[in-house]
Short mmCIF file of C-alpha atoms in Angstrom, two decimals:
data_model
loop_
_atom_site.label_atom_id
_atom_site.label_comp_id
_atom_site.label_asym_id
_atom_site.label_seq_id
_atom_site.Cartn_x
_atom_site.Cartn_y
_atom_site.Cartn_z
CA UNK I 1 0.00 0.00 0.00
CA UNK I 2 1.33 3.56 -0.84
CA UNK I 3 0.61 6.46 0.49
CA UNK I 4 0.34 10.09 -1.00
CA UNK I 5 1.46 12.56 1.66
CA UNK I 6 1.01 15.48 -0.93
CA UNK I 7 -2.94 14.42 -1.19
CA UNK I 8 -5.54 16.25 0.22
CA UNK I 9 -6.44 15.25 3.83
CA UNK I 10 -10.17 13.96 2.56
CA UNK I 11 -8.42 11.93 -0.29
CA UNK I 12 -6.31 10.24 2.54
CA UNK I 13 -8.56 10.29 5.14
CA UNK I 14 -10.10 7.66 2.02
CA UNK I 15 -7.08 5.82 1.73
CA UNK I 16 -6.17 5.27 5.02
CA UNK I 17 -9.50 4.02 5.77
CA UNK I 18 -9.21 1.75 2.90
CA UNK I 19 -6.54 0.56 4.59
CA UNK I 20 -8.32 -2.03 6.72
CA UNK I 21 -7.06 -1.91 10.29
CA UNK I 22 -8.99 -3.47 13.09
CA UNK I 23 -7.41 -3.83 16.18
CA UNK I 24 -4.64 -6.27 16.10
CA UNK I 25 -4.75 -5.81 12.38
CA UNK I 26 -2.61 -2.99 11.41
CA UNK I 27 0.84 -3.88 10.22
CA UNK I 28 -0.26 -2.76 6.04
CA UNK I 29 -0.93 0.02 7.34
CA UNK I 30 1.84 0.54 9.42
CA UNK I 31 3.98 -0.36 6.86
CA UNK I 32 2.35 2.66 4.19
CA UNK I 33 2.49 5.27 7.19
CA UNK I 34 6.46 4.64 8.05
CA UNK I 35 6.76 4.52 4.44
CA UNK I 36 5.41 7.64 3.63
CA UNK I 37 7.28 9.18 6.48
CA UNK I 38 10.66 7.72 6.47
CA UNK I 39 12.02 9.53 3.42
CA UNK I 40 11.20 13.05 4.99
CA UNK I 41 14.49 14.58 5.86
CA UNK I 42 12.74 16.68 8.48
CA UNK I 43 11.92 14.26 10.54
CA UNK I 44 13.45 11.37 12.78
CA UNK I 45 11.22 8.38 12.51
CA UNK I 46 11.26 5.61 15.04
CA UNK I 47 9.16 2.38 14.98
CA UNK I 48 7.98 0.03 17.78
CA UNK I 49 6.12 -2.95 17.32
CA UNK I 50 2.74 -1.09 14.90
CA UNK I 51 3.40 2.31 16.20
CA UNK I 52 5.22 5.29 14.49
CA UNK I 53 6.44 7.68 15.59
CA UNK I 54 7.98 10.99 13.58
CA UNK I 55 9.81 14.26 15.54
CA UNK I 56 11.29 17.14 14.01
CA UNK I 57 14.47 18.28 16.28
CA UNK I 58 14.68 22.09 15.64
CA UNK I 59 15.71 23.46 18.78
CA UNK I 60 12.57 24.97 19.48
CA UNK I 61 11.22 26.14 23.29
CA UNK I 62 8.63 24.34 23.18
CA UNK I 63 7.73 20.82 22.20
CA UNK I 64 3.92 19.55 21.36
CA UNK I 65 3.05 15.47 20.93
CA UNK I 66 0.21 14.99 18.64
CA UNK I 67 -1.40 11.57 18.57
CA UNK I 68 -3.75 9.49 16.85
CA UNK I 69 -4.57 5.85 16.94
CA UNK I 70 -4.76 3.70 13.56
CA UNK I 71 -6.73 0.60 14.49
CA UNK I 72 -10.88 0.56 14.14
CA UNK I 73 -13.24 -1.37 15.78
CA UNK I 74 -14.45 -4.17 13.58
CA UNK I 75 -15.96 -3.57 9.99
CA UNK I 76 -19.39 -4.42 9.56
CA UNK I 77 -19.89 -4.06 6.06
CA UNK I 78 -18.85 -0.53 6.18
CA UNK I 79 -16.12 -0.41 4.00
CA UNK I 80 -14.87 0.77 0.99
CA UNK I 81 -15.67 4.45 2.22
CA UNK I 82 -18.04 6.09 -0.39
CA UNK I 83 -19.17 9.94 -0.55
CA UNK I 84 -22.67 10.75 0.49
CA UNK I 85 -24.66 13.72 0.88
CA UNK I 86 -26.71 14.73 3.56
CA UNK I 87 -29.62 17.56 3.45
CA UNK I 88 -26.69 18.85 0.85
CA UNK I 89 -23.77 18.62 3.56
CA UNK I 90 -21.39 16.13 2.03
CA UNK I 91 -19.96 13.05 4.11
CA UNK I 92 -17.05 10.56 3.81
CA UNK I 93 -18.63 7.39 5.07
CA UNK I 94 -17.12 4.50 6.36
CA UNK I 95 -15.61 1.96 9.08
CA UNK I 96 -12.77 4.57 10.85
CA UNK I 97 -13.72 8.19 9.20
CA UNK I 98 -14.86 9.25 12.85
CA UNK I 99 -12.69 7.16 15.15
CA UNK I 100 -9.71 8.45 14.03
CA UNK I 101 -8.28 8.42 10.50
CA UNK I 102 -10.10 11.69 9.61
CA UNK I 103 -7.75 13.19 12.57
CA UNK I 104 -4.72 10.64 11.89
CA UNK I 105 -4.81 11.57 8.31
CA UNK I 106 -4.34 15.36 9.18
CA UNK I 107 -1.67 14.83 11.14
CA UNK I 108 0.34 12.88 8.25
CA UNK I 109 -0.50 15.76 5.53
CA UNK I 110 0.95 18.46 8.22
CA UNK I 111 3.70 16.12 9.31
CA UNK I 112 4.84 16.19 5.92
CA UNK I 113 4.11 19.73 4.63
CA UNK I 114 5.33 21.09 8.21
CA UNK I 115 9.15 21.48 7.61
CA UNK I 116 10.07 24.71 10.28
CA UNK I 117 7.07 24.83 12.52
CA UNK I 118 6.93 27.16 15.25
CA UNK I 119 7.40 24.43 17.65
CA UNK I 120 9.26 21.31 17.53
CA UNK I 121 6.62 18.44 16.75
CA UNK I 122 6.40 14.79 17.71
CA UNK I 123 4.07 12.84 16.12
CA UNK I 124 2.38 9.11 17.84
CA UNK I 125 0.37 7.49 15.16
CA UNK I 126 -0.02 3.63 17.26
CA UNK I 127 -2.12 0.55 17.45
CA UNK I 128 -4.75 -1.50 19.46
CA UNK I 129 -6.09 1.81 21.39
CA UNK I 130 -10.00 0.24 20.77
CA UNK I 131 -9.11 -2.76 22.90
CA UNK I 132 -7.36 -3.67 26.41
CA UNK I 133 -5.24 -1.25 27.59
CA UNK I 134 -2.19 -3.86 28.31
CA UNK I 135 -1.94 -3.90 24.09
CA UNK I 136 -2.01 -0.04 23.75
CA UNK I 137 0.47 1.10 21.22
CA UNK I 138 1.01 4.30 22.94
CA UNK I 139 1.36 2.51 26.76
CA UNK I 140 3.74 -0.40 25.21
CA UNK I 141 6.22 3.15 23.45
CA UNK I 142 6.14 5.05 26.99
CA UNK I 143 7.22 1.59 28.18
CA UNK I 144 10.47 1.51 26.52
CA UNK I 145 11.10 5.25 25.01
CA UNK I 146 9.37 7.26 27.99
CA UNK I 147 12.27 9.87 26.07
CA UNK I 148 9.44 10.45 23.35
CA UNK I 149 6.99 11.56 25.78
CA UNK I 150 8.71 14.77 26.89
CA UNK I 151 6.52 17.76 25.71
CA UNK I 152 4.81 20.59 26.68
CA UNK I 153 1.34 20.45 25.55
CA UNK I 154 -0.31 17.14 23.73
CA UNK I 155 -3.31 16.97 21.27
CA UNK I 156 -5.27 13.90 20.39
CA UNK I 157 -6.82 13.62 17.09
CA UNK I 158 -9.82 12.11 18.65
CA UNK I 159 -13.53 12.95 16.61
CA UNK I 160 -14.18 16.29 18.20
CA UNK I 161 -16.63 17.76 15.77
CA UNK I 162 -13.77 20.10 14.85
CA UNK I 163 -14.27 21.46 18.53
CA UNK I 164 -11.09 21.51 21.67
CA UNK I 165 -12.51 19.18 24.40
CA UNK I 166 -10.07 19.36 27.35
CA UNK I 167 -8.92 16.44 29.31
CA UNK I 168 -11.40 13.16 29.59
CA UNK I 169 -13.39 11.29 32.16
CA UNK I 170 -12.06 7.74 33.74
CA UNK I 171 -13.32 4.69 33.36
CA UNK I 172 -13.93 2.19 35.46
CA UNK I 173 -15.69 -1.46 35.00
CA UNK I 174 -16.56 -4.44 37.67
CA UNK I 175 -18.42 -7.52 37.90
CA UNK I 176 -21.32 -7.61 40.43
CA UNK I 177 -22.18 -11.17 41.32
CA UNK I 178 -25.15 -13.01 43.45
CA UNK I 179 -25.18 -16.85 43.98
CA UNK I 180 -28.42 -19.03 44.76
CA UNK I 181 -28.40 -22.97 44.87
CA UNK I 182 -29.71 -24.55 42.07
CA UNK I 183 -33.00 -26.93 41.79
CA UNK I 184 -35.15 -27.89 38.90
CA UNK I 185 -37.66 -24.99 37.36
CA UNK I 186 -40.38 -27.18 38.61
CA UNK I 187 -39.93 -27.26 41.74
CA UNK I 188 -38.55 -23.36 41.81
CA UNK I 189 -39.12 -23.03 45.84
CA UNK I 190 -36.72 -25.64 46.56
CA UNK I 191 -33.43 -23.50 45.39
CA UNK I 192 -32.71 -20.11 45.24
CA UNK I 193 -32.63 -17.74 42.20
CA UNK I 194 -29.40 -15.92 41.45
CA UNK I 195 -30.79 -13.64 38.69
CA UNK I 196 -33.86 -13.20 40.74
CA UNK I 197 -31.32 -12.22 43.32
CA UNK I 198 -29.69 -9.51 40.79
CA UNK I 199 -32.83 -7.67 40.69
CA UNK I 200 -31.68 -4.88 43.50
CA UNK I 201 -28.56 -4.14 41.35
CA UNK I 202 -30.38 -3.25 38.65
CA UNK I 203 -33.10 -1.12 40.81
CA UNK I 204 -30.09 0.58 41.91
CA UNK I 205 -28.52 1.49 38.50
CA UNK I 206 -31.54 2.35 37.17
CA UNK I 207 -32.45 5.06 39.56
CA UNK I 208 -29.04 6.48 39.68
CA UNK I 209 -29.16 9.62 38.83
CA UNK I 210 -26.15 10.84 36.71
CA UNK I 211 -23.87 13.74 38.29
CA UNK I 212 -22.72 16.54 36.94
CA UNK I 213 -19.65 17.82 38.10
CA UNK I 214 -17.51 21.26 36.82
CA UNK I 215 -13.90 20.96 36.82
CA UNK I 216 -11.63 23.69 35.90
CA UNK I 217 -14.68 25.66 34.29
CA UNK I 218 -15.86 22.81 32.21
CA UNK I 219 -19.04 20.61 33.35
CA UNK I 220 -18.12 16.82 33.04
CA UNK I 221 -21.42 14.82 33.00
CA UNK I 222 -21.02 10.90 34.64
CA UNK I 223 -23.12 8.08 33.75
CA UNK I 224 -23.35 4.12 36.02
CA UNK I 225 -24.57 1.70 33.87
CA UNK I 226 -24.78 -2.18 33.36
CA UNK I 227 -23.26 -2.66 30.07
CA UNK I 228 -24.04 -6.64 30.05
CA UNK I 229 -25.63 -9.50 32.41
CA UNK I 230 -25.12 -13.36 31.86
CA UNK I 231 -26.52 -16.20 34.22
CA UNK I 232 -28.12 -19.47 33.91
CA UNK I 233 -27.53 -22.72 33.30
CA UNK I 234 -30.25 -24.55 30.94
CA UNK I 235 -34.52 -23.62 30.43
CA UNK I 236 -35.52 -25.86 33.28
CA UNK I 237 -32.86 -25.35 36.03
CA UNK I 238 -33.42 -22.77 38.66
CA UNK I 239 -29.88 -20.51 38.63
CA UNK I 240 -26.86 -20.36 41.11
CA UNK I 241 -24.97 -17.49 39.95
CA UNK I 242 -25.46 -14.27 37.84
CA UNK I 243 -23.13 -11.38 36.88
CA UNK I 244 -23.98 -7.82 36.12
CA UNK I 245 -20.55 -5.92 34.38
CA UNK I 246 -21.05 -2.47 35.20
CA UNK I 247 -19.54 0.77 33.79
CA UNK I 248 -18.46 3.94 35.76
CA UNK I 249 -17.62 6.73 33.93
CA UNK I 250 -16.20 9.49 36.14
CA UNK I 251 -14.84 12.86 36.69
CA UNK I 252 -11.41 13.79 36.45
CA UNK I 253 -11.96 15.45 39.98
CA UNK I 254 -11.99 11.96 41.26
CA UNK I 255 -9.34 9.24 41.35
CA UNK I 256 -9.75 5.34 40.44
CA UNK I 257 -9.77 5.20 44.24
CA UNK I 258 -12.25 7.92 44.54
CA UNK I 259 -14.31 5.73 41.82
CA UNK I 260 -14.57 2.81 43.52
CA UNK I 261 -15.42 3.54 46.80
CA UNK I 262 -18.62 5.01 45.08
CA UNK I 263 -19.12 2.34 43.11
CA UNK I 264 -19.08 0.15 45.98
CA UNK I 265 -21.30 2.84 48.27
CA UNK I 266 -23.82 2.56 45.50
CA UNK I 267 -23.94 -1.34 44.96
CA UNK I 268 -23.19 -1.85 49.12
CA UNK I 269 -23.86 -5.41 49.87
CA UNK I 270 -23.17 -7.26 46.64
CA UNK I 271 -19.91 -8.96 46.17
CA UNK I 272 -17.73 -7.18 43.56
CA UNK I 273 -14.96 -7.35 41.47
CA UNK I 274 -13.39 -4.58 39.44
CA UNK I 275 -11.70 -5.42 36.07
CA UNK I 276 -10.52 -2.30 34.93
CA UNK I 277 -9.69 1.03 35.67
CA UNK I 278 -8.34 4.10 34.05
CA UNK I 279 -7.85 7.79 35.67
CA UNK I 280 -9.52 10.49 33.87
CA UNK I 281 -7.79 13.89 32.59
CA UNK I 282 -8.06 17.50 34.13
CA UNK I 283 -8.63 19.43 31.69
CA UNK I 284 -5.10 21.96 31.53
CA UNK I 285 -6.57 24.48 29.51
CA UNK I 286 -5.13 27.28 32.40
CA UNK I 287 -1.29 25.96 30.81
CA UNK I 288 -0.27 28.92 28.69
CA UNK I 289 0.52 27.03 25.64
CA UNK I 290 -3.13 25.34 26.20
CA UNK I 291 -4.54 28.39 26.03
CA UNK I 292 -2.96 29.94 22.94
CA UNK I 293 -3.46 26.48 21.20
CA UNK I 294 -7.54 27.20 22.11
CA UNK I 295 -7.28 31.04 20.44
CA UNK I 296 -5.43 30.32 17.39
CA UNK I 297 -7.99 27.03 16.38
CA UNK I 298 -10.76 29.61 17.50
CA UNK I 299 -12.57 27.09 19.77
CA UNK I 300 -14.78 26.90 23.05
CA UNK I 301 -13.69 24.35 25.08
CA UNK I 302 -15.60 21.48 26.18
CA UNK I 303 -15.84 18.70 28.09
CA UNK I 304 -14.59 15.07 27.14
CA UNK I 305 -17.20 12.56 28.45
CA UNK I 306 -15.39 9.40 27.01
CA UNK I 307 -11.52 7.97 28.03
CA UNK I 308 -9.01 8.97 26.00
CA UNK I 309 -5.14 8.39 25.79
CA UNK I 310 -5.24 12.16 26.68
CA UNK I 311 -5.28 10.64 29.99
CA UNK I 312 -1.69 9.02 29.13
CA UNK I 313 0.17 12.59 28.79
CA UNK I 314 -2.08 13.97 31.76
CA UNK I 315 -0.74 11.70 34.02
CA UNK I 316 3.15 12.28 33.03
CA UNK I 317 2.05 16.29 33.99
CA UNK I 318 1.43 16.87 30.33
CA UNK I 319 -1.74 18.80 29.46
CA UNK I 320 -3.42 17.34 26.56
CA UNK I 321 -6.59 17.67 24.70
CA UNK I 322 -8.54 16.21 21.80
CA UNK I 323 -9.23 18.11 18.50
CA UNK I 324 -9.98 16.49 15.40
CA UNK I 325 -13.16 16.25 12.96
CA UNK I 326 -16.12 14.11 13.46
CA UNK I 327 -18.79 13.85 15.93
CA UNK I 328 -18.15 11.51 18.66
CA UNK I 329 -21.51 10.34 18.91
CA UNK I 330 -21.19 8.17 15.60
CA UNK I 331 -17.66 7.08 16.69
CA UNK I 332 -18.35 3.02 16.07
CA UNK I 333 -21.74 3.54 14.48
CA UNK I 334 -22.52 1.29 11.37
CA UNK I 335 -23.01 4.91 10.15
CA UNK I 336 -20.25 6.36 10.71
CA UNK I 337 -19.74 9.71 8.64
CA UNK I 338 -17.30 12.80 8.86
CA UNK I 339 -18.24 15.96 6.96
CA UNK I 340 -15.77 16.73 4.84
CA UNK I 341 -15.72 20.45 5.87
CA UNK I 342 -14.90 19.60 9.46
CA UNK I 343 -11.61 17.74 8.30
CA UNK I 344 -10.21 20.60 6.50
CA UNK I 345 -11.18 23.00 9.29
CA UNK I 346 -9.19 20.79 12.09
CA UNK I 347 -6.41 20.75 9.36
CA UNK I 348 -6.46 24.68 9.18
CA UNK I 349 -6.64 25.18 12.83
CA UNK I 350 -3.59 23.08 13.48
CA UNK I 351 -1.60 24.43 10.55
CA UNK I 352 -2.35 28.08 11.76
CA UNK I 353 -1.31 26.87 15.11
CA UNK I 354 2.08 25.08 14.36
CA UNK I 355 2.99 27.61 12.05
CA UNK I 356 1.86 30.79 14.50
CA UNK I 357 5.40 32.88 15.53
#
């Protein structure tokens, strides 16, 4: 696969797409981004494992990391992209044109085109960021070249609708589990139902009412939901055990710690397990740099209710935001569409940015 750097960034926002790349699928295109960037004299390119990184080394004060993944979640018979218009706004559709290649593919045009930018530039285009966070692209690098991570300010190319939204809420997941004793459907009374048994946990969730909570001047909104139940054994056997997986999503005011304690004030009483956790993001937009980043794009700042690798630079003391077209809402939608206005805008506001003395 080959890759035209001197393209518009809606032609290879196409390509790339093209390119398929579901997680733990994207060595071809791997391959056509470190090909594409390798033979630019401006920049030193490294490579580990799917993940590419490219740095200019200009001497400049200040340093800026700019980010995007390059894997998808899976196709489902959304690809090749095609054009489309909607009440005569016209789209890019396709598997990956919202979460992230509309972003990532900005970033390679102004990699390449962006020889003696106003700030020295290192760009993180990595793997597997829509699955587990031990096979993060971006956590493995930090891993063994923490040296790339040194910056200033970081931006994430994640779909923004072409608007800054500052840091990111954390995540955090947990299994909530009941046991009975088990007895034939027949003769119910004799053993005890474990999904009968769940029925408080969802009571709970259900009338949990989701806070709001301002931090730094923006307003992050939370949300405490059951994301999936399983139980049972066969259609005439009373159950011994059902799980509810539940999903916090919280505000970067609190900590992982902070999270679970309220998790477990909420669901008090049921035996629980948590699976997975991730801090959330301040927002940083009172850093200087942050803040001239925000006037040159001409943006109002908002609030980023889903995790983020944003979080990844936070928690080295980095600020870090996401910009980059698309609306988040269709981000893994069968649907998913970017306008093609919005990608040239983000590509504008980051080239009048970089380029700003």
């Amino acid at each position: 696969m080959v890759l035209d750097l001197t393209a518009s960034s809606v032609d290879l926002t196409r390509a790339i797409c093209d390119i398929p790349s579901v997680s733990g699928d994207e060595k071809t295109l791997a391959d056509a981004i470190e090909a594409a960037i390798t033979p630019l004299t401006h920049l030193e390119v490294f490579r580990h494992g799917n993940t590419i990184v490219a740095r200019t080394d200009l001497g400049r004060a200040q340093r800026v990391a700019i980010a995007g993944h390059i894997d998808t979640v899976p196709i489902n018979a959304n690809l090749p992209t095609r054009d489309i218009e909607i009440d005569g706004v016209p789209y890019l559709w396709g598997r990956g044109t919202v979460d992230m290649k509309a972003g990532t593919a900005v970033q390679l045009k102004l990699a390449a085109e962006l020889t003696d930018p106003a700030i020295d530039i290192t760009w993180m285009w990595y793997d597997n960021e829509e699955i587990e966070a031990s096979k993060n692209g971006l956590g493995l690098l930090a891993a063994v070249r923490p040296d790339l991570f040194r910056a200033d300010f970081a931006i994430l190319g994640e779909p923004s609708n072409g608007e800054v939204e500052g840091g990111c809420n954390g995540t955090l997941r947990a299994i909530v589990r009941t046991t009975g004793v088990r007895a034939h459907s027949a003769r119910a009374w004799i053993g005890e139902n474990a999904i009968h048994r769940a029925a408080p946990i969802l009571t709970r969730l259900a009338e949990y009412r989701a806070r709001e909570v301002p931090v730094e001047g923006l307003l992050y909104r939370e949300s405490l939901s059951a994301v999936r139940i399983a139980g049972g054994v066969a259609g005439n056997v009373i159950p011994d055990a059902c799980e509810v997986e539940v999903n916090y999503r919280f505000a970067p005011s609190k900590s992982a710690a902070d999270a679970e304690a309220h998790l477990r004030g909420v669901l008090a009483g049921f035996e629980i397990e948590i699976t997975d956790a991730a801090e959330g993001a301040r927002p940083g937009l009172d850093a200087e740099i942050a803040k001239q980043f925000v006037a040159a794009v001409g943006a109002e700042p908002r609030p980023k209710y889903g995790w983020t690798d944003v979080a990844r630079f936070s928690a080295l003391g980095i600020p870090a935001v996401n910009y980059g077209p698309g609306d988040p809402h269709l981000a893994h939608h069968d649907e998913e569409r970017v306008p093609l206005a919005q990608i040239d805008a983000v590509e504008r506001g980051l080239r009048a940015w970089l380029t700003s003395r």
